[in-house]
Amino acid sequence: MTQERIILGFLLLLITACNKIENNSPKFYERIMGQNSWGYRDDKGNAIIPLGKYKFLNLIDEKGMIYANKGSKYGYIDIHEKIVVPFEYDALTVFSEELACVKKDNKYGFVDRKGKIIILIQFEDETFFRKNGLALVKKNSLYGFIDKKGKEVIPIVYQNANQVILDSLVTVKKQGKWAFFDSFGKQKTDFIYDEIASTSFNYKDTFWKNGLILVRKNKQIGYLDKNLKEIIPFGKYETGDRFNSNRIAIVSKNHKYGIIDEFGKEVVKTEYDTIEHPEESYHESEIFAAKKNNYLVLLDKNGKKIYDKIKDFSFDYCRLNKKIEKIYHVQDLNGKYGAIDTKGKLIIPIIYEEFQDFGSNDNAIVKYKGRFGLIDSNNKTTYPIENKAIYADRRELDYYVIKNKDNKYGIINKNLTPIFYFDFEDLSPCFYDIKNRFIAKKNGKYGVIDRLGGIIIPFQYSKMSNWVEYGPGKNYHFVTKDNKEGLITKEGKNVIPPIYDHLFYHNDKMIILSKDKKYGVVTIQNEQVIPFVYEKIYIEFGFFGDNKEAEFYVLKNGKYSIVNNKNEIIKSNISTQEVEDKFSYYN
C-alpha cells in the first residue's frame, strides 16, 4: 500500500498554473500561494478565493472540486467556496473511482462527491479503489478487499495482502504463504508461495504485464504466466530478477548469469560471472553490463551484444547526424579509450590515454601520446593534440584553459576562438566568477584579470589563493607579497595588509597572525582581538563555529596558558607536551 500512497500524494501535490472550468461561460482560474496559505484568482487577477483562509488548496479536479485544508481539518470545496465534503476529517485522499478515503478518530472510510459516507469509517489504514473495483483494507490487524459498496469481496481475515495498478489479480497471505485471487474474489491458486513479486511498468505496478510473474516456493524461484501457469519450473535457476519492461529477466544457474525471455528461452546464455544494469544519471540503465573473467561485455536492452571484451565504460552524449545522441566511452584491456554508438559501431577509435566526456558539446578533450587536444564526434582533431594540459567545465562549457607545449597558458572559447593568447605562466578561473574572472600569473607574479584582459588586481603577488569553502568566502583572496602574507578583497583592496610572516584563518572573528616572531589575533576587519605579544598561538580548528567562548592556547616566556578573546587568562601552566599533542596538525 505504500507505493499507492506515494503515487496519490504525487498527484495531490502537482502544481499547475491554471484550471479551466467548463460551464455556460468557460473561465480560467489561477491557483496562488501566499505565506502558509493558498487561494485562487480569475484571469483578470480578481481574488475568487482569498489568501489567508486555507492552508492548502489542490488543483480544481475534473468535477470542479478542490481538495482543501482548513485549520487542522480537510474537506472539499468548489471555486465559490461552497463546501462539498465538510471539514470534519483529519485526512482524506483525492477521489479514486469516484470515492475518497477519509480519516476520523484514527479510522478510515469512504465518501462520495456529495460528501455522503458510502463506506463506514472503520478501517485501520488509508486506502483507495483500483480500476478492478477493489480496495485493499485493514481491520483488526487483518487484510482483505472490499467493493465500492463496502461488501467484502475477499474476506478481511488474512495476514497480509497486495494489489497492483495494472492487473486484476490480487494476492493474500495466510499462515506465511501467499495465493492469487481474482477481482471477483475467486481463489486462483493454493496458498503455496513464499513470495510473489510485482514489478514496475511505466511507473505503475504489475504482476504480469512485463512478461512473467516471479514467485518463490520452498526456497526455489519459478515464473508464471498471466494465467498462473508455470512457464519456468521451480529450481531451474538459482536466482532470478523480475521481468523488465522489455520482457526479459536476469537469471543465474550454477553461479553463472544469463538472460531469459518470457517464453523461457535464454537470449543470453548463463555463462557470465555477473550481469547487472549499470547506473546512468542516477537511475538504472536499460542496458546490461556482463562480466566474464577479466573483461566486460555490453548488452543492449534486449540482451543483444553491443561490444565485447572491455575493461570499463561510461555514458556520454554527443552530436551525431545533427542530433544529440547517447554514446558509450569504452576502455580496452590495454587501458586505451574510444567510443561506440548504442548499436556498437566504433565512432572514436580506441587509441587515447584519456578521453573526457563530450557532455552534449561539439568537442571532447583527449590525451594521445602524452599530449592534450580536442576532437569532434567524427574523431577529427579540432584543436591540435600537442598541449601539456587542457581544462574545461563540461557541465557548463564556456571555454577551455590550455597549457601549451611551451608551458604557457591561454584560453579559447567553446567555438575554439582565442580569448587570451599564451601570455601567462598560470591561469585559472576564479571560483566566485568562473566565466568572467581569472587568476593569472605573469613575470612570476599573480593578479586577477577579466575576460577582456583588463587588470582587476595588479600582478604583484607571489601567491594568490582561489576561494575555498573553509576560507573567508568568495569575496577574498589570501596573498603573499615579498614573502609576507595578507588578505585582500576580490577587487584588490587590502583587508589584512601583506606584512605578516604567517596567517592562519580560523573564522572571520579569529585570524591568527605573526609578525617579527610575535603572534596575535585579528578579525576579518583587521581589528585586534589578541595583542601581538605571544611566541605561539593555537586554537582548535573547526569548520563550524559554536556559541561557546573562544579559547586560545598561547605561549609567552616559554610557558603555555589559555586565554579568552579578551586576552584574560582562563588557565595557566599548560604542559608543553599537551599542547604539542593537541595541535600537531599545525606543524
XYZ file of C-alpha atoms in Angstrom:
587
model
C 0.000 0.000 0.000
C 2.984 2.347 0.474
C 3.647 2.877 -3.236
C -0.006 3.668 -3.913
C 0.107 6.363 -1.245
C 3.211 7.867 -2.839
C 1.520 7.969 -6.254
C -1.629 9.580 -4.868
C 0.463 12.044 -2.875
C 2.334 12.980 -6.032
C -0.925 13.595 -7.881
C -2.170 15.655 -4.957
C 0.845 17.943 -4.930
C 1.201 18.524 -8.664
C 1.439 22.252 -9.235
C -0.034 23.567 -12.480
C -0.680 27.223 -13.059
C -4.254 27.360 -14.329
C -7.544 25.432 -14.395
C -10.386 25.729 -16.876
C -13.901 25.160 -15.533
C -16.458 24.116 -18.135
C -19.901 25.686 -17.742
C -22.043 28.115 -19.719
C -19.234 30.651 -19.615
C -15.816 28.932 -19.511
C -13.388 30.626 -17.147
C -9.799 30.174 -16.128
C -8.735 30.253 -12.502
C -5.164 30.521 -11.284
C -4.076 28.932 -8.032
C -1.957 31.279 -5.900
C 0.234 30.690 -2.875
C 0.859 33.069 -0.002
C 2.586 32.671 3.336
C 1.268 29.355 4.661
C -1.946 29.754 2.674
C -3.404 29.187 -0.782
C -6.118 30.810 -2.843
C -7.469 31.294 -6.371
C -7.908 34.281 -8.667
C -9.591 34.692 -12.020
C -7.977 35.571 -15.331
C -8.337 39.279 -14.536
C -6.465 38.967 -11.254
C -9.516 39.236 -9.021
C -9.379 37.154 -5.837
C -12.005 34.428 -6.037
C -10.751 32.508 -3.001
C -8.650 34.948 -0.955
C -5.389 34.041 0.738
C -5.361 33.513 4.475
C -8.296 31.091 4.735
C -6.880 27.746 3.586
C -3.549 26.152 4.456
C -3.643 24.248 1.179
C -5.797 24.093 -1.944
C -5.256 21.482 -4.606
C -5.957 21.967 -8.301
C -9.588 22.007 -9.371
C -10.377 18.444 -10.398
C -12.373 17.247 -13.400
C -15.650 17.612 -11.480
C -14.928 21.162 -10.273
C -13.982 20.111 -6.738
C -10.997 21.403 -4.777
C -9.227 19.379 -2.095
C -8.731 21.814 0.817
C -7.013 22.036 4.193
C -8.513 24.487 6.671
C -7.040 24.654 10.153
C -6.390 21.052 11.176
C -9.208 19.570 9.069
C -9.659 18.549 5.449
C -12.580 18.697 3.039
C -13.621 19.647 -0.484
C -14.996 22.957 -1.786
C -15.857 24.371 -5.198
C -14.447 27.562 -6.728
C -17.141 29.615 -4.986
C -16.166 28.097 -1.610
C -19.301 26.020 -1.346
C -18.472 23.118 0.992
C -18.993 19.810 -0.792
C -17.226 17.485 1.657
C -17.373 19.005 5.161
C -14.224 19.988 7.066
C -14.530 17.322 9.714
C -11.813 14.893 8.660
C -8.261 14.534 9.946
C -7.137 13.437 6.477
C -8.583 12.488 3.124
C -7.408 11.474 -0.326
C -8.166 12.556 -3.866
C -11.084 10.772 -5.481
C -10.379 7.350 -6.931
C -13.169 5.594 -8.806
C -15.442 8.418 -7.524
C -14.768 7.708 -3.851
C -12.330 9.428 -1.463
C -10.863 7.834 1.636
C -11.409 9.889 4.813
C -9.847 9.666 8.270
C -11.645 10.371 11.522
C -10.695 9.287 15.056
C -7.835 7.225 13.569
C -10.191 5.157 11.424
C -10.786 5.255 7.669
C -13.835 5.061 5.403
C -15.129 6.458 2.105
C -17.272 9.383 0.965
C -18.737 10.190 -2.444
C -18.569 13.507 -4.301
C -21.566 14.826 -2.379
C -19.797 14.238 0.915
C -22.024 11.319 1.843
C -20.389 8.472 3.781
C -20.694 5.460 1.475
C -18.490 3.010 3.403
C -18.426 3.335 7.178
C -15.329 4.720 8.884
C -13.935 1.503 10.353
C -10.625 0.583 8.739
C -7.120 0.909 10.170
C -5.191 2.234 7.194
C -5.609 4.684 4.338
C -6.628 3.051 1.061
C -8.344 3.714 -2.270
C -10.078 1.900 -5.091
C -8.382 0.470 -8.143
C -9.880 0.100 -11.606
C -10.609 -3.542 -10.757
C -13.243 -2.183 -8.375
C -11.485 -3.291 -5.180
C -9.807 -1.524 -2.287
C -7.302 -3.233 -0.023
C -8.390 -2.672 3.598
C -7.127 -3.490 7.070
C -9.329 -4.235 10.062
C -8.442 -5.838 13.410
C -4.871 -6.131 12.035
C -6.100 -8.378 9.204
C -6.413 -7.691 5.484
C -8.953 -8.213 2.737
C -10.656 -6.483 -0.197
C -13.968 -4.618 -0.462
C -16.002 -3.337 -3.388
C -17.409 0.187 -3.773
C -20.474 -0.699 -1.719
C -18.335 -1.875 1.186
C -19.025 -5.545 0.589
C -16.170 -7.918 1.452
C -15.239 -9.498 -1.867
C -12.248 -11.198 -0.278
C -12.858 -11.587 3.484
C -10.801 -9.474 5.875
C -9.159 -12.475 7.511
C -5.642 -12.576 6.036
C -2.173 -11.806 7.420
C -1.300 -9.550 4.524
C -2.450 -8.631 1.034
C -1.274 -6.801 -2.074
C -2.696 -5.371 -5.264
C -1.150 -3.600 -8.239
C -2.284 -0.822 -10.532
C -2.447 -2.602 -13.880
C -3.699 -6.122 -13.190
C -6.989 -7.584 -11.959
C -5.146 -10.173 -9.873
C -4.583 -9.630 -6.147
C -2.603 -11.638 -3.601
C -3.296 -12.557 0.020
C -1.218 -14.244 2.723
C -2.283 -16.941 5.176
C -0.090 -18.859 7.622
C 3.034 -17.453 5.996
C 2.101 -18.426 2.423
C 0.692 -16.390 -0.474
C -2.054 -17.179 -3.008
C -3.627 -15.438 -6.001
C -7.259 -14.310 -6.166
C -9.112 -12.590 -8.981
C -11.077 -9.337 -8.623
C -14.323 -11.282 -8.162
C -12.959 -12.942 -5.029
C -12.291 -16.308 -6.647
C -9.200 -18.109 -5.366
C -6.904 -18.915 -8.318
C -4.073 -20.819 -6.594
C -3.387 -22.613 -3.363
C -1.502 -20.892 -0.537
C 1.869 -22.248 -1.652
C 4.115 -19.271 -2.413
C 6.728 -17.827 -0.061
C 6.901 -14.667 -2.162
C 5.102 -13.132 -5.141
C 6.954 -10.257 -6.800
C 5.416 -7.258 -8.504
C 7.398 -5.023 -10.812
C 7.142 -1.585 -12.367
C 5.852 -0.839 -15.865
C 5.564 2.792 -16.992
C 5.684 3.841 -13.325
C 2.786 1.506 -12.496
C 2.927 -1.782 -10.642
C 2.094 -5.065 -12.352
C 2.348 -8.779 -11.670
C 2.428 -9.996 -15.260
C 2.218 -7.227 -17.895
C 6.028 -7.140 -18.166
C 6.094 -10.812 -19.179
C 6.084 -13.352 -16.381
C 5.425 -13.368 -12.642
C 8.393 -14.133 -10.393
C 7.411 -16.375 -7.470
C 9.308 -18.279 -4.780
C 8.258 -21.624 -3.336
C 10.187 -23.885 -0.975
C 13.263 -21.665 -1.370
C 13.214 -22.046 -5.154
C 12.198 -19.486 -7.766
C 9.951 -20.013 -10.756
C 7.956 -17.958 -13.249
C 4.216 -17.997 -14.018
C 2.278 -16.523 -16.925
C -0.831 -14.355 -16.545
C -2.974 -17.491 -16.306
C -0.762 -18.621 -13.409
C 0.610 -21.497 -15.438
C 4.167 -22.498 -14.548
C 6.335 -21.470 -17.529
C 9.793 -21.732 -15.993
C 9.904 -24.570 -13.474
C 10.975 -24.145 -9.878
C 14.631 -24.979 -9.366
C 15.750 -24.452 -12.968
C 17.510 -21.255 -11.901
C 19.167 -20.404 -8.602
C 18.242 -16.726 -8.731
C 16.060 -14.585 -10.933
C 15.020 -10.970 -11.322
C 11.600 -9.541 -12.091
C 10.856 -9.176 -15.806
C 11.558 -5.653 -17.013
C 9.597 -3.506 -19.470
C 11.425 -5.209 -22.368
C 10.011 -8.547 -21.158
C 13.340 -10.135 -20.190
C 14.931 -11.026 -16.850
C 18.385 -11.811 -15.433
C 18.742 -15.359 -14.050
C 21.563 -17.498 -12.713
C 22.396 -21.194 -12.860
C 25.458 -22.915 -11.398
C 26.616 -19.462 -10.240
C 26.646 -18.172 -13.826
C 24.322 -15.469 -15.125
C 22.261 -15.096 -18.277
C 19.030 -13.507 -19.541
C 15.712 -15.192 -20.402
C 12.651 -14.028 -22.323
C 9.007 -14.583 -21.351
C 8.937 -17.947 -23.147
C 11.806 -19.277 -21.064
C 14.346 -19.019 -23.874
C 17.860 -17.975 -22.848
C 18.518 -14.933 -25.015
C 21.873 -14.654 -23.209
C 23.444 -17.916 -22.125
C 24.208 -18.429 -18.438
C 27.961 -18.029 -18.862
C 28.785 -14.733 -17.147
C 30.153 -14.119 -13.654
C 27.680 -11.232 -13.172
C 25.080 -9.342 -15.178
C 23.644 -6.064 -13.981
C 22.043 -2.826 -15.098
C 24.688 -0.094 -14.669
C 23.906 3.239 -13.060
C 23.173 6.012 -15.549
C 22.443 9.587 -14.449
C 21.255 8.458 -11.006
C 18.964 5.727 -12.314
C 19.266 2.167 -13.522
C 20.124 1.942 -17.221
C 18.205 -0.235 -19.682
C 21.405 -1.836 -20.987
C 23.266 -4.683 -19.301
C 26.904 -4.961 -18.275
C 28.048 -8.588 -18.141
C 31.344 -9.618 -16.559
C 33.309 -12.649 -17.656
C 36.789 -13.469 -16.363
C 38.701 -10.165 -16.541
C 36.540 -8.276 -19.035
C 33.109 -6.738 -19.541
C 30.564 -7.232 -22.311
C 27.901 -4.623 -23.085
C 24.418 -5.887 -23.981
C 21.544 -3.749 -25.253
C 18.102 -3.553 -23.621
C 17.062 -6.769 -25.407
C 20.191 -8.697 -24.405
C 21.910 -8.366 -27.780
C 25.694 -7.943 -27.577
C 26.824 -4.368 -28.236
C 30.557 -4.619 -27.568
C 32.875 -7.305 -26.275
C 35.970 -7.547 -24.102
C 36.398 -4.136 -22.499
C 37.874 -3.118 -19.164
C 35.383 -0.336 -18.378
C 32.820 2.001 -19.928
C 30.771 5.133 -19.220
C 27.796 7.015 -20.657
C 28.093 10.215 -22.672
C 26.144 12.297 -25.201
C 27.419 13.967 -28.356
C 26.225 15.299 -31.703
C 25.775 12.509 -34.241
C 23.971 13.017 -37.544
C 22.952 16.525 -36.470
C 21.274 15.211 -33.308
C 22.411 14.748 -29.726
C 22.783 11.004 -29.271
C 23.867 8.708 -26.462
C 27.268 7.050 -26.836
C 29.444 4.832 -24.663
C 33.047 5.540 -23.816
C 34.902 2.234 -23.743
C 38.286 1.326 -22.320
C 40.060 -1.681 -23.782
C 42.075 -4.199 -21.819
C 45.246 -2.177 -22.517
C 43.774 0.918 -20.856
C 43.103 2.923 -24.052
C 39.842 4.828 -24.635
C 37.433 5.296 -27.527
C 33.668 5.454 -28.098
C 30.864 3.446 -29.685
C 27.265 4.305 -30.523
C 24.350 2.474 -28.930
C 24.434 -0.209 -31.627
C 28.101 -0.966 -31.020
C 29.547 0.875 -34.021
C 33.005 2.297 -33.263
C 32.836 6.075 -33.723
C 36.011 7.102 -31.869
C 38.974 4.705 -32.263
C 40.305 3.178 -29.053
C 43.666 4.946 -29.063
C 43.513 7.622 -26.364
C 45.165 7.615 -22.930
C 42.414 9.939 -21.649
C 39.036 10.780 -23.132
C 36.778 13.231 -21.331
C 33.036 13.486 -21.983
C 31.531 15.453 -24.827
C 28.682 16.254 -22.458
C 26.438 17.136 -25.451
C 29.078 19.607 -26.669
C 30.828 19.606 -30.033
C 34.288 18.741 -28.745
C 35.922 16.458 -26.209
C 39.317 16.691 -24.523
C 41.628 13.774 -25.321
C 45.142 12.752 -24.423
C 47.252 10.998 -27.062
C 50.942 10.139 -26.713
C 51.123 12.269 -23.582
C 49.656 15.400 -25.174
C 46.203 17.005 -24.984
C 43.889 18.334 -27.681
C 40.261 18.393 -28.816
C 38.338 16.104 -31.164
C 34.780 16.087 -32.508
C 32.430 13.109 -32.730
C 33.933 12.132 -36.111
C 37.367 11.891 -34.455
C 38.502 14.961 -36.365
C 41.128 16.947 -34.460
C 39.604 20.354 -33.805
C 42.439 21.683 -31.646
C 45.993 20.357 -32.010
C 46.908 17.415 -29.762
C 50.198 18.970 -28.664
C 49.457 20.637 -25.325
C 50.601 19.901 -21.771
C 47.055 20.206 -20.328
C 43.500 21.333 -21.131
C 40.782 22.132 -18.607
C 37.058 22.783 -19.143
C 33.919 22.744 -17.025
C 31.859 20.281 -19.086
C 28.696 20.909 -17.048
C 28.506 24.479 -18.331
C 31.056 24.677 -21.107
C 32.121 28.219 -21.900
C 35.861 27.961 -22.627
C 38.966 25.797 -22.462
C 42.019 26.712 -20.369
C 45.082 25.418 -22.210
C 48.669 24.896 -21.118
C 50.625 24.701 -24.361
C 53.795 22.815 -25.178
C 55.875 25.820 -24.031
C 54.226 25.779 -20.568
C 52.292 28.966 -21.331
C 48.583 29.371 -20.576
C 45.800 30.721 -22.756
C 42.049 30.381 -23.159
C 39.854 29.609 -26.155
C 36.064 29.793 -26.110
C 33.792 26.841 -26.884
C 33.861 27.856 -30.557
C 37.656 27.478 -30.364
C 38.329 31.206 -30.817
C 41.101 32.698 -28.610
C 40.061 34.681 -25.552
C 43.593 35.012 -24.139
C 46.722 34.262 -26.088
C 49.523 32.288 -24.474
C 50.996 35.140 -22.419
C 50.606 33.663 -18.938
C 52.639 31.361 -16.704
C 49.489 30.201 -14.896
C 45.790 30.766 -15.396
C 42.692 29.551 -13.566
C 39.086 30.767 -13.330
C 38.085 32.496 -10.109
C 35.631 30.261 -8.294
C 33.386 33.220 -7.483
C 33.015 34.220 -11.170
C 34.315 31.415 -13.347
C 33.091 32.933 -16.610
C 34.492 36.421 -16.260
C 37.460 36.495 -13.864
C 40.760 34.641 -13.854
C 43.740 34.394 -11.537
C 46.725 34.843 -13.837
C 50.486 34.732 -13.408
C 52.861 36.921 -15.399
C 56.557 37.609 -14.854
C 56.419 35.456 -11.744
C 53.575 37.438 -10.127
C 49.846 36.748 -9.681
C 46.931 39.068 -10.285
C 43.316 38.921 -11.453
C 42.104 39.791 -14.946
C 38.680 39.935 -16.536
C 37.522 38.193 -19.704
C 38.649 41.112 -21.866
C 42.123 41.059 -20.357
C 41.559 44.065 -18.119
C 43.587 44.024 -14.905
C 41.393 43.957 -11.783
C 44.122 43.086 -9.274
C 47.660 44.077 -10.342
C 50.357 41.419 -10.880
C 52.236 41.868 -7.614
C 51.747 38.688 -5.543
C 53.975 35.617 -5.431
C 50.979 33.542 -4.240
C 47.230 34.031 -4.517
C 44.532 31.658 -3.323
C 41.327 30.831 -5.067
C 38.203 30.701 -2.895
C 37.916 27.589 -0.727
C 34.894 26.512 1.316
C 36.677 26.734 4.653
C 38.209 30.124 3.861
C 36.753 33.606 4.319
C 34.347 33.236 1.404
C 34.013 34.298 -2.187
C 34.952 37.929 -1.692
C 38.582 37.398 -0.663
C 41.984 36.068 -1.683
C 44.856 35.017 0.562
C 48.009 36.565 -0.898
C 51.764 36.518 -0.416
C 53.934 39.519 -1.338
C 57.643 39.853 -0.631
C 57.376 36.696 1.497
C 54.684 38.322 3.644
C 51.070 37.128 3.937
C 47.784 39.017 3.950
C 44.174 39.051 2.834
C 42.649 41.164 0.042
C 39.172 41.573 -1.427
C 38.305 40.370 -4.925
C 38.715 43.998 -6.033
C 42.285 44.034 -4.675
C 41.688 46.135 -1.558
C 43.779 45.234 1.486
C 41.738 43.746 4.331
C 44.756 42.470 6.196
C 47.817 44.009 4.513
C 50.524 41.537 3.389
C 53.009 42.444 6.112
C 52.771 39.288 8.260
C 55.123 36.318 8.465
C 52.238 33.887 8.919
C 48.461 33.966 8.519
C 46.168 31.231 9.793
C 42.449 31.685 9.051
C 40.053 30.098 11.561
C 36.916 32.180 11.026
C 36.035 35.834 10.425
C 36.480 36.654 14.116
C 39.697 34.730 14.706
C 42.587 35.092 12.249
C 45.965 34.231 13.797
C 48.865 36.331 12.529
C 52.567 36.534 13.294
C 54.955 39.417 12.779
C 58.515 39.782 13.963
C 58.190 36.404 15.737
C 55.215 37.589 17.771
C 51.672 36.251 17.378
C 48.301 37.946 17.753
C 44.690 37.576 16.605
C 42.570 39.938 14.489
C 39.116 39.878 12.927
C 38.482 39.962 9.192
C 38.063 43.724 9.628
C 41.672 43.775 10.910
C 40.531 44.681 14.423
C 42.800 43.330 17.124
C 41.434 40.572 19.378
C 44.658 39.318 20.974
C 47.730 41.616 21.082
C 50.960 40.632 19.310
C 52.843 39.606 22.464
C 52.953 35.801 22.203
C 55.566 33.390 20.842
C 52.813 30.982 19.672
C 49.007 30.963 19.468
C 46.839 27.922 18.765
C 43.085 27.464 18.521
C 41.218 24.222 17.985
C 40.453 24.023 14.287
C 36.846 23.527 13.142
C 34.845 24.365 10.084
C 31.772 25.381 12.057
C 31.591 27.911 14.845
C 29.731 27.430 18.089
C 28.361 29.602 20.836
C 30.947 28.855 23.469
C 33.650 31.359 24.244
C 36.778 31.036 22.128
C 39.850 29.660 23.889
C 43.384 30.392 22.692
C 46.428 28.367 23.710
C 49.247 30.915 23.974
C 52.978 30.677 24.644
C 54.733 33.509 26.474
C 58.129 33.435 28.118
C 58.302 29.689 27.430
C 55.045 28.869 29.286
C 51.636 27.887 27.861
C 48.285 29.149 29.134
C 44.723 29.527 27.859
C 43.222 32.970 27.288
C 39.803 34.147 26.079
C 39.111 36.681 23.322
C 39.631 39.499 25.825
C 43.149 38.209 26.483
C 42.129 37.184 30.010
C 43.883 34.099 31.402
C 41.467 31.203 31.888
C 44.022 28.550 32.772
C 47.780 28.710 33.266
C 50.694 26.271 33.406
C 49.569 24.064 30.497
C 52.186 21.406 29.741
C 54.160 21.729 26.508
C 53.512 18.062 25.704
C 49.722 18.515 25.954
C 49.784 21.476 23.573
C 52.114 19.812 21.071
C 49.980 16.656 21.028
C 46.756 18.627 20.685
C 47.949 20.837 17.826
C 50.314 18.548 15.968
C 48.350 19.155 12.734
C 49.509 22.792 12.736
C 53.072 21.719 12.023
